[in-house]
XYZ file of C-alpha atoms in Angstrom:
498
model
C 0.151 0.660 0.294
C 1.123 3.188 -1.284
C 0.691 6.409 1.504
C 0.666 10.043 0.321
C 1.135 11.827 3.597
C 1.496 15.843 3.054
C 2.121 18.569 5.595
C -0.473 18.676 8.007
C -0.643 22.606 8.667
C -2.932 22.702 11.305
C -0.354 22.100 13.663
C 1.313 24.970 12.512
C 0.019 26.678 15.406
C 1.632 24.456 18.741
C 5.350 24.853 16.638
C 5.195 28.290 15.178
C 7.571 31.029 17.236
C 4.602 32.251 18.605
C 3.217 29.328 19.940
C 2.947 30.558 23.529
C 0.026 33.388 21.820
C -1.170 30.739 18.987
C -2.196 27.420 21.816
C -3.864 29.487 24.422
C -6.158 31.474 21.807
C -6.660 27.310 20.456
C -7.300 26.556 24.355
C -9.547 29.142 25.230
C -11.840 28.075 21.995
C -12.170 24.492 22.287
C -13.074 25.933 26.692
C -15.928 27.282 24.572
C -16.859 24.808 22.137
C -17.244 22.397 25.119
C -19.469 25.034 27.094
C -21.671 25.035 23.786
C -19.891 28.448 23.080
C -19.415 27.653 19.860
C -18.103 31.698 18.806
C -16.480 33.686 20.645
C -16.032 37.715 19.804
C -12.032 38.618 19.898
C -12.708 40.855 22.750
C -13.977 38.001 25.302
C -9.767 36.244 23.264
C -8.320 39.349 25.066
C -9.580 39.109 27.331
C -8.632 35.924 28.024
C -4.935 36.369 27.233
C -4.375 38.739 29.082
C -5.792 38.198 32.769
C -4.041 34.736 32.240
C -0.505 37.510 31.349
C -0.185 35.586 28.315
C 0.041 39.148 26.479
C 1.120 42.778 28.698
C -0.382 46.150 27.668
C 1.512 46.785 24.328
C -0.104 44.542 23.096
C -3.567 45.563 20.925
C -7.007 44.083 18.916
C -6.201 44.268 16.256
C -2.562 42.775 16.410
C -5.311 39.166 17.730
C -7.171 40.140 14.050
C -3.915 39.658 12.387
C -2.769 36.137 14.227
C -6.844 35.284 14.102
C -5.964 35.352 10.155
C -3.868 33.511 10.484
C -4.735 30.448 12.311
C -7.944 30.704 9.620
C -5.271 30.744 6.924
C -4.340 26.797 8.542
C -7.665 26.129 8.721
C -7.440 26.027 12.705
C -10.423 28.523 13.054
C -13.047 29.722 11.236
C -15.122 33.103 10.959
C -18.402 34.167 10.948
C -19.280 37.567 10.652
C -21.590 39.094 14.263
C -25.019 39.631 13.005
C -26.213 40.923 16.797
C -25.632 43.796 17.549
C -27.614 46.948 16.733
C -25.078 49.764 17.394
C -20.923 48.948 16.523
C -17.731 50.721 16.240
C -15.935 52.161 13.293
C -13.020 49.312 14.903
C -15.794 47.072 15.000
C -16.794 47.831 11.382
C -13.269 48.260 10.032
C -12.982 44.555 11.700
C -16.857 43.608 10.363
C -17.437 42.308 13.943
C -15.958 38.924 13.319
C -16.932 35.652 15.677
C -14.133 32.909 15.859
C -14.935 29.140 16.163
C -12.142 26.322 16.022
C -12.694 23.340 13.472
C -13.199 19.639 14.130
C -9.601 18.168 13.346
C -7.743 20.300 15.608
C -11.283 20.364 18.500
C -9.974 16.635 18.171
C -6.163 17.818 17.939
C -6.692 19.924 20.744
C -8.623 17.431 23.174
C -6.031 14.140 22.436
C -2.973 17.314 24.151
C -5.290 17.626 26.821
C -4.641 14.114 27.489
C -1.093 14.215 26.956
C -0.916 16.808 29.531
C -1.283 14.452 32.715
C -0.188 11.876 31.070
C 2.902 11.116 32.892
C 0.939 12.064 36.715
C -1.582 8.766 36.503
C -1.851 5.378 35.539
C -3.539 4.833 31.966
C -5.267 2.421 30.499
C -6.765 -1.062 32.865
C -7.462 -4.233 31.307
C -11.396 -4.212 32.141
C -12.694 -7.630 32.083
C -16.320 -6.718 31.206
C -15.479 -5.402 28.005
C -14.338 -9.818 26.550
C -18.365 -9.834 27.804
C -19.606 -7.165 26.516
C -18.230 -7.999 22.927
C -20.182 -11.153 23.155
C -23.569 -9.576 24.029
C -22.679 -7.216 20.831
C -22.043 -10.537 18.374
C -24.311 -11.755 20.264
C -27.776 -9.610 20.037
C -25.973 -8.810 15.730
C -26.180 -12.100 14.777
C -29.497 -13.513 16.275
C -31.265 -9.552 14.387
C -33.338 -10.052 11.770
C -33.093 -7.139 9.458
C -36.086 -6.792 7.601
C -37.675 -6.743 11.353
C -35.502 -4.129 12.864
C -35.466 -0.501 11.997
C -32.513 1.207 11.165
C -31.569 3.511 14.317
C -31.598 0.071 16.206
C -29.474 -1.281 14.091
C -26.417 2.071 14.753
C -26.552 1.780 18.069
C -25.598 -1.423 18.149
C -22.756 -1.518 15.719
C -21.525 1.542 17.581
C -21.880 -0.026 20.483
C -19.995 -3.010 19.627
C -16.727 -1.299 18.237
C -17.061 0.771 20.894
C -16.394 -1.987 23.198
C -13.558 -3.094 20.993
C -12.430 0.060 20.641
C -11.548 0.473 24.233
C -11.088 -3.597 25.281
C -7.380 -2.526 22.422
C -6.590 1.304 23.824
C -6.195 0.254 27.047
C -5.062 -2.776 26.655
C -2.195 -1.551 24.465
C -2.089 1.027 26.830
C -2.555 -0.889 30.736
C 0.611 -2.809 29.559
C 2.925 -0.335 27.859
C 2.846 0.719 31.472
C 3.193 -2.003 33.356
C 6.586 -2.812 30.581
C 7.948 1.339 31.730
C 10.798 2.077 32.784
C 9.284 4.125 35.408
C 6.842 0.613 36.202
C 10.432 -1.305 36.751
C 11.948 0.584 38.678
C 8.081 0.937 41.002
C 8.911 -3.131 41.173
C 12.691 -2.910 41.933
C 10.758 -1.770 45.471
C 9.855 -3.104 49.240
C 6.881 -0.977 48.229
C 5.916 -3.941 45.056
C 6.072 -6.096 47.861
C 2.579 -4.737 48.977
C 0.558 -3.677 46.529
C 1.782 -7.260 44.231
C -1.012 -9.331 44.747
C -3.753 -6.863 44.249
C -1.515 -7.105 40.819
C -1.768 -10.779 40.200
C -5.327 -10.886 41.489
C -6.645 -8.797 38.994
C -4.330 -10.044 35.477
C -5.314 -13.672 36.679
C -9.189 -12.211 36.854
C -7.899 -10.372 33.382
C -7.567 -14.179 32.074
C -9.780 -15.863 33.405
C -12.732 -13.037 31.589
C -11.107 -13.742 28.829
C -10.982 -17.656 28.015
C -14.120 -17.301 28.704
C -15.748 -15.177 26.286
C -13.077 -15.695 23.652
C -14.008 -18.950 22.566
C -17.708 -18.720 22.547
C -16.406 -14.504 20.449
C -14.962 -16.341 17.962
C -17.808 -18.994 17.403
C -20.582 -16.530 17.259
C -18.430 -14.538 14.383
C -17.140 -17.013 12.556
C -20.831 -18.143 11.699
C -21.764 -15.160 10.799
C -21.652 -14.881 6.864
C -20.234 -12.134 4.597
C -23.419 -11.663 2.311
C -25.322 -10.794 6.217
C -22.803 -8.139 7.382
C -22.856 -6.290 3.285
C -26.841 -6.195 3.945
C -25.977 -4.219 7.664
C -23.891 -1.732 6.085
C -25.593 -1.321 3.485
C -28.473 -0.813 6.009
C -26.019 2.244 8.342
C -25.592 3.745 5.206
C -28.953 4.685 4.856
C -29.900 5.630 7.772
C -26.243 7.749 8.172
C -27.120 9.187 4.166
C -30.274 10.704 5.589
C -29.697 11.900 8.957
C -30.017 15.812 8.195
C -26.444 17.566 7.845
C -26.156 21.725 6.968
C -22.532 21.141 6.629
C -22.465 17.302 4.425
C -21.944 18.067 1.000
C -24.540 15.756 -0.401
C -22.146 16.091 -3.281
C -19.325 15.343 -0.882
C -20.777 11.897 1.197
C -19.245 8.514 -0.364
C -20.620 5.148 0.233
C -17.840 3.875 -1.323
C -15.496 4.690 1.224
C -17.787 4.137 4.327
C -18.637 0.828 3.215
C -15.346 -0.090 3.634
C -14.870 1.317 6.523
C -17.145 -0.651 8.138
C -14.989 -3.454 7.072
C -12.486 -3.034 7.362
C -13.828 -2.404 11.199
C -15.248 -5.041 11.040
C -12.866 -7.596 10.055
C -11.144 -5.504 12.397
C -13.199 -7.583 14.861
C -12.845 -10.948 12.687
C -9.009 -11.063 13.203
C -9.193 -9.911 17.404
C -10.722 -13.676 17.806
C -10.721 -15.776 15.122
C -7.086 -17.387 14.136
C -5.882 -15.876 10.158
C -4.196 -18.554 8.712
C -1.096 -19.954 9.865
C -1.329 -15.968 12.324
C -2.010 -15.828 15.656
C -4.953 -14.023 16.721
C -5.293 -10.592 18.309
C -6.363 -12.617 21.968
C -4.113 -14.847 22.094
C -1.245 -12.201 21.886
C -2.661 -10.724 24.350
C -2.809 -13.367 26.916
C 0.219 -13.889 26.035
C 0.974 -10.905 26.914
C -0.972 -11.151 30.579
C 0.757 -14.552 30.888
C 3.962 -12.429 30.532
C 3.451 -9.697 32.642
C 2.159 -11.560 36.135
C 5.923 -13.897 34.828
C 7.777 -10.746 35.308
C 5.802 -9.351 38.626
C 6.722 -12.728 40.386
C 9.523 -12.959 39.249
C 10.664 -9.815 41.142
C 8.629 -10.405 43.970
C 10.577 -13.394 44.357
C 13.701 -12.056 44.157
C 12.664 -9.470 46.927
C 11.470 -11.689 49.098
C 14.717 -14.250 48.547
C 17.248 -10.425 48.992
C 14.159 -9.551 52.005
C 15.178 -13.135 53.608
C 18.429 -12.837 53.381
C 18.751 -9.481 55.700
C 16.753 -11.303 58.369
C 17.935 -12.503 61.725
C 19.290 -16.378 61.403
C 19.631 -16.530 65.404
C 16.590 -18.952 65.897
C 17.024 -21.014 62.976
C 20.590 -21.629 63.893
C 18.778 -22.599 67.556
C 16.532 -24.590 66.111
C 19.784 -26.934 64.495
C 22.176 -26.102 67.711
C 19.238 -27.607 69.552
C 18.473 -30.874 67.263
C 22.462 -31.870 67.057
C 22.407 -31.663 71.236
C 19.461 -34.671 70.970
C 21.561 -37.071 68.173
C 22.091 -40.396 70.521
C 25.318 -41.731 68.506
C 27.990 -39.524 66.065
C 26.464 -41.958 63.628
C 22.765 -39.296 63.631
C 24.363 -36.211 64.164
C 26.215 -37.678 60.747
C 23.506 -37.618 59.306
C 21.440 -34.771 59.619
C 24.891 -32.941 59.179
C 24.138 -34.237 55.356
C 20.332 -33.559 54.867
C 21.065 -29.689 56.271
C 24.147 -29.284 54.881
C 24.552 -31.647 51.824
C 27.035 -35.381 51.833
C 30.901 -34.110 52.412
C 32.259 -36.358 50.142
C 30.447 -37.539 46.840
C 30.685 -41.313 45.246
C 30.963 -41.609 41.685
C 28.950 -44.302 40.726
C 29.058 -45.496 36.800
C 27.643 -48.892 35.364
C 27.478 -51.039 31.677
C 25.792 -50.019 29.414
C 22.016 -51.690 29.703
C 21.583 -55.282 27.933
C 18.014 -53.903 25.309
C 17.649 -50.833 24.471
C 13.444 -51.924 24.463
C 11.451 -48.685 26.223
C 8.433 -51.891 27.368
C 11.168 -52.738 30.298
C 11.109 -51.703 33.268
C 14.265 -51.571 35.603
C 13.526 -53.852 38.879
C 13.512 -55.784 35.287
C 16.688 -55.723 34.224
C 19.612 -58.755 35.438
C 21.571 -56.699 37.906
C 24.703 -56.820 38.515
C 27.759 -55.821 41.035
C 30.334 -54.149 40.681
C 33.343 -53.544 43.062
C 35.083 -50.174 43.441
C 38.449 -49.830 43.876
C 40.466 -46.510 46.757
C 42.329 -43.810 45.012
C 45.252 -43.881 47.317
C 49.035 -45.373 46.393
C 49.189 -47.514 49.089
C 46.354 -49.254 47.169
C 47.698 -51.873 44.194
C 45.448 -51.997 41.408
C 45.362 -56.281 39.821
C 45.793 -56.141 36.300
C 42.757 -56.368 34.509
C 42.074 -59.775 31.880
C 40.129 -58.487 29.425
C 37.152 -60.840 28.968
C 35.883 -61.586 25.918
C 32.794 -62.605 26.599
C 31.126 -59.291 26.463
C 32.094 -58.802 22.983
C 31.134 -61.862 21.345
C 29.275 -61.699 18.303
C 27.133 -64.821 18.785
C 26.000 -63.618 22.046
C 25.309 -59.728 20.720
C 23.168 -61.986 17.682
C 21.540 -64.007 20.157
C 20.333 -59.938 21.823
C 19.207 -59.406 18.506
C 17.063 -62.435 18.132
C 16.059 -62.159 20.793
C 14.468 -58.565 20.791
C 13.346 -59.247 17.967
C 10.927 -61.817 18.697
C 9.782 -59.827 20.949
C 9.204 -56.790 18.617
C 7.035 -59.484 16.414
C 5.353 -60.479 19.346
C 4.284 -57.540 20.754
C 3.070 -56.500 16.787
C 0.498 -58.855 16.245
C -0.424 -58.396 20.057
C -1.352 -55.025 18.584
C -3.247 -55.810 15.486
C -4.327 -58.463 16.733
C -6.692 -55.671 18.815
C -7.339 -53.745 15.330
C -11.067 -54.365 14.590
C -12.643 -52.900 11.407
C -9.519 -50.355 10.925
C -10.521 -48.537 14.421
C -8.763 -49.320 18.004
C -11.999 -48.658 20.509
C -10.100 -48.390 23.533
C -13.103 -49.210 25.435
C -14.130 -52.237 24.226
C -9.966 -54.247 24.878
C -10.964 -55.450 28.459
C -7.733 -55.955 29.409
C -4.425 -55.808 27.502
C -0.843 -56.056 28.598
C 1.170 -53.171 30.262
C 3.529 -52.352 26.766
C 0.360 -52.511 25.319
C -0.487 -49.552 27.109
C 2.520 -48.333 26.927
C 1.754 -48.352 23.334
C -0.864 -46.653 23.951
C -0.044 -42.987 25.409
C 3.192 -43.560 23.566
C 0.220 -42.857 20.102
C -1.286 -40.003 22.178
C 1.247 -38.530 22.680
C 1.983 -38.403 18.362
C -1.666 -37.588 17.431
C -1.791 -34.544 19.493
C 1.204 -32.479 18.201
C -0.361 -32.865 15.169
C -2.718 -30.759 14.299
C -4.373 -33.568 12.302
C -4.389 -35.758 14.737
C -2.377 -38.116 12.018
C -0.106 -40.114 13.356
C 2.123 -43.570 12.854
C 2.326 -47.020 15.207
C 6.091 -47.869 16.092
C 5.205 -49.703 12.649
C 4.460 -48.184 10.323
C 0.600 -47.868 10.964
C -1.304 -44.573 9.786
C -4.043 -43.736 11.867
C -6.756 -40.416 13.134
C -6.895 -39.488 16.693
C -10.486 -39.497 17.321
C -12.225 -38.470 21.273
C -15.572 -40.636 20.785
C -17.716 -38.411 23.899
C -15.951 -36.382 26.801
C -16.312 -38.911 29.380
C -13.982 -40.506 31.358
C -13.001 -44.792 30.167
C -10.986 -46.671 32.673
C -8.530 -49.348 30.673
C -7.996 -52.880 33.060
C -3.885 -53.601 32.267
C -2.003 -56.547 34.227
C -0.241 -54.330 36.712
C -3.926 -52.512 37.945
C -5.828 -49.561 35.788
C -6.150 -46.492 34.448
C -7.933 -43.334 33.476
C -8.073 -42.671 29.677
C -10.648 -39.988 27.690
C -12.349 -42.809 25.306
C -10.519 -41.835 22.500
C -10.234 -44.610 19.496
C -7.682 -45.136 16.683
C -8.896 -44.630 12.799
C -6.306 -46.257 10.987
C -6.251 -46.355 7.475
C -6.779 -49.406 4.681
C -4.108 -50.874 2.575
C -1.379 -50.669 4.428
């Protein structure tokens, strides 16, 4: 997209050398506009400037007219002839007795500048969890609307309420999280006073996360079920209603249905992008969830660090007294050694080593393998190590071949048992009955492979492709020879021809 951005002349009033006069004039007109006094006379503006010591006595009304005309050339204000007075002076006649009003764009700029004045002195934004409930109510209302039976003003009211809730959620959440990541907030987190507010912060963020998780899937489902055709008809009705509202300042020829329709479609696309996943991309609500969880983790780390510093500075006298009394109650030096090892760790550690495993199978437990005894030798100069006689039994090719054949035989038996469980290219766990432990371990391996794939497709160790399905939401009990395991009601469907 190519942007065509030119200089904005209306911003000159805040950047020129005489901004110390222009800005107070604009602020006065803004405050008058807020009080429904849309037009102000030059005499009122001059009186305001003198009362606030912005100008001195040498500044005359003629200079004020020049400044007002310059602001009017920049499209910051508009003038209108005053027709209320019947008698007026020659000076007023020369100046055409004009009144001045702030323009809508400058009104918005000044409104924003007023917010910026106290931005650093207060916490901006909030994580309002109720916004998700309002958005859920809004999309549900729009989804259930019957266009033929609903007035246009109701359609506009519901649309603005929904988009307003989305705008509040986006604007407030971004501002709040940005405040938590600011340098000022990090300095607060490093002080002891932060421990007092830490629980409140975490509870506040946790409540927001719970409400988000409870509503985001419902909102996404409703939005996905609303057709594009319905939205287009809805927006057409909105444009018809807005076009019918009488506005004397708007030229009918300047009203563009295409631009308004494009803007409203973009607003709906933004709502959809917030809650519905795109092709391979995360939706905005998931990004917000990650950012909120990261903020909780950051606060927890700061709190843990402060707690450790605080605990290290505490007097350990009572702890040492309790520990000394425990050593005093030991009946023998051996008990004291055991207590010392428990409290301070083992003084002299031993290195344990073993030979390689005889088998690589995962279905054989440690206690089922043959245990061997190893003789360790002391590491000192007095001990004379006997010459090691090499044993060629371990390296016997015949023995390794027998182990390999036994392993292959066991794997073939396991494959036959697992294939015998397949009925009509399916394995229904609820219909298996009592199975061997290796069957349970194979099933858990398949489940792990299936859930790691978005399409729930995986392969067994023997090359069979399966599709993992959850038959129902209930839990079933898989009976094994060594116990019972509770597992979801899962069905494995295998591809035919394999």
